């Protein structure tokens, strides 16, 4: 089946076929969310990562949850930077808005 998909769409490798499948799959937003969670410390640093309780990606909105008031303030000021960093890491404009809770 995968070979036929490749032939039909002119895709040259299994890797290309899997990427094409994932781009059209309903799993893509969840996989992007997992990539953000896995790379959060690298993107934002150890301190911010340590005090971040959860990160969700829902309909282009990155929802960051923390109970640390100063961190909430810092994240609110850095929303545009966060959008830029996350989208660069994902290599596509997946995040349009940041919500800090």
mmCIF file of C-alpha atoms in Angstrom:
data_model
loop_
_atom_site.group_PDB
_atom_site.id
_atom_site.type_symbol
_atom_site.label_atom_id
_atom_site.label_comp_id
_atom_site.label_asym_id
_atom_site.label_seq_id
_atom_site.Cartn_x
_atom_site.Cartn_y
_atom_site.Cartn_z
ATOM 1 C CA UNK A 1 0.000 0.000 0.000
ATOM 2 C CA UNK A 2 2.802 2.427 0.937
ATOM 3 C CA UNK A 3 4.580 1.645 -2.334
ATOM 4 C CA UNK A 4 1.393 2.367 -4.321
ATOM 5 C CA UNK A 5 0.963 5.645 -2.424
ATOM 6 C CA UNK A 6 4.507 6.603 -3.371
ATOM 7 C CA UNK A 7 3.964 5.709 -7.000
ATOM 8 C CA UNK A 8 0.656 7.552 -7.205
ATOM 9 C CA UNK A 9 1.955 10.785 -5.644
ATOM 10 C CA UNK A 10 5.427 10.752 -7.164
ATOM 11 C CA UNK A 11 7.159 10.389 -3.809
ATOM 12 C CA UNK A 12 10.614 8.883 -4.096
ATOM 13 C CA UNK A 13 11.321 7.377 -0.656
ATOM 14 C CA UNK A 14 9.612 5.745 2.297
ATOM 15 C CA UNK A 15 10.655 8.717 4.464
ATOM 16 C CA UNK A 16 8.959 11.122 2.043
ATOM 17 C CA UNK A 17 5.853 8.936 2.060
ATOM 18 C CA UNK A 18 5.735 8.889 5.865
ATOM 19 C CA UNK A 19 6.180 12.682 6.030
ATOM 20 C CA UNK A 20 3.377 13.119 3.490
ATOM 21 C CA UNK A 21 1.126 10.799 5.497
ATOM 22 C CA UNK A 22 1.864 12.643 8.762
ATOM 23 C CA UNK A 23 1.184 16.023 7.145
ATOM 24 C CA UNK A 24 -2.302 14.829 6.196
ATOM 25 C CA UNK A 25 -2.944 12.849 9.384
ATOM 26 C CA UNK A 26 -5.109 13.912 12.316
ATOM 27 C CA UNK A 27 -2.144 12.954 14.526
ATOM 28 C CA UNK A 28 -0.034 15.866 13.314
ATOM 29 C CA UNK A 29 -1.164 18.456 15.923
ATOM 30 C CA UNK A 30 -0.564 15.972 18.755
ATOM 31 C CA UNK A 31 2.870 15.076 17.382
ATOM 32 C CA UNK A 32 3.774 18.783 17.188
ATOM 33 C CA UNK A 33 2.646 19.196 20.805
ATOM 34 C CA UNK A 34 4.915 16.325 21.868
ATOM 35 C CA UNK A 35 7.850 17.851 19.957
ATOM 36 C CA UNK A 36 7.283 21.180 21.743
ATOM 37 C CA UNK A 37 7.154 19.421 25.129
ATOM 38 C CA UNK A 38 10.317 17.448 24.380
ATOM 39 C CA UNK A 39 12.229 20.573 23.275
ATOM 40 C CA UNK A 40 10.789 23.038 25.833
ATOM 41 C CA UNK A 41 13.893 23.075 28.045
ATOM 42 C CA UNK A 42 16.174 23.606 25.048
ATOM 43 C CA UNK A 43 13.936 26.414 23.751
ATOM 44 C CA UNK A 44 13.261 28.252 27.008
ATOM 45 C CA UNK A 45 15.990 27.161 29.428
ATOM 46 C CA UNK A 46 16.136 24.944 32.522
ATOM 47 C CA UNK A 47 14.547 27.369 34.971
ATOM 48 C CA UNK A 48 11.465 28.075 32.877
ATOM 49 C CA UNK A 49 11.115 24.387 31.982
ATOM 50 C CA UNK A 50 11.368 23.362 35.647
ATOM 51 C CA UNK A 51 8.434 25.580 36.648
ATOM 52 C CA UNK A 52 6.244 24.915 33.614
ATOM 53 C CA UNK A 53 3.497 22.484 34.605
ATOM 54 C CA UNK A 54 2.041 21.729 31.181
ATOM 55 C CA UNK A 55 2.216 22.710 27.534
ATOM 56 C CA UNK A 56 -0.639 22.100 25.116
ATOM 57 C CA UNK A 57 -1.133 22.966 21.458
ATOM 58 C CA UNK A 58 -4.795 23.391 20.561
ATOM 59 C CA UNK A 59 -5.887 24.938 17.250
ATOM 60 C CA UNK A 60 -2.729 27.037 16.871
ATOM 61 C CA UNK A 61 -2.800 28.190 20.496
ATOM 62 C CA UNK A 62 0.122 27.216 22.711
ATOM 63 C CA UNK A 63 -1.240 26.975 26.258
ATOM 64 C CA UNK A 64 1.455 27.175 28.937
ATOM 65 C CA UNK A 65 0.490 26.427 32.535
ATOM 66 C CA UNK A 66 2.484 27.471 35.621
ATOM 67 C CA UNK A 67 1.669 28.430 39.205
ATOM 68 C CA UNK A 68 4.688 30.754 39.547
ATOM 69 C CA UNK A 69 3.461 34.356 39.249
ATOM 70 C CA UNK A 70 6.792 35.910 38.167
ATOM 71 C CA UNK A 71 7.145 33.243 35.472
ATOM 72 C CA UNK A 72 3.618 33.957 34.224
ATOM 73 C CA UNK A 73 4.588 37.614 33.891
ATOM 74 C CA UNK A 74 7.834 36.781 32.071
ATOM 75 C CA UNK A 75 6.050 34.405 29.680
ATOM 76 C CA UNK A 76 3.386 37.032 28.970
ATOM 77 C CA UNK A 77 6.086 39.517 27.993
ATOM 78 C CA UNK A 78 7.833 36.925 25.810
ATOM 79 C CA UNK A 79 4.817 35.691 23.803
ATOM 80 C CA UNK A 80 6.113 36.837 20.407
ATOM 81 C CA UNK A 81 9.543 35.355 21.114
ATOM 82 C CA UNK A 82 7.960 32.045 22.155
ATOM 83 C CA UNK A 83 5.884 31.913 18.957
ATOM 84 C CA UNK A 84 8.991 32.585 16.871
ATOM 85 C CA UNK A 85 11.170 30.018 18.681
ATOM 86 C CA UNK A 86 8.563 27.251 18.603
ATOM 87 C CA UNK A 87 7.641 27.811 14.950
ATOM 88 C CA UNK A 88 11.324 27.815 13.968
ATOM 89 C CA UNK A 89 11.854 24.550 15.845
ATOM 90 C CA UNK A 90 8.804 22.978 14.166
ATOM 91 C CA UNK A 91 9.825 24.482 10.804
ATOM 92 C CA UNK A 92 6.270 25.662 10.162
ATOM 93 C CA UNK A 93 3.869 28.309 11.507
ATOM 94 C CA UNK A 94 1.948 25.998 13.854
ATOM 95 C CA UNK A 95 1.652 28.446 16.779
ATOM 96 C CA UNK A 96 -0.329 31.644 16.220
ATOM 97 C CA UNK A 97 -1.029 32.588 19.830
ATOM 98 C CA UNK A 98 0.382 31.945 23.314
ATOM 99 C CA UNK A 99 -1.867 31.700 26.348
ATOM 100 C CA UNK A 100 -0.300 31.655 29.822
ATOM 101 C CA UNK A 101 -2.344 30.212 32.668
#
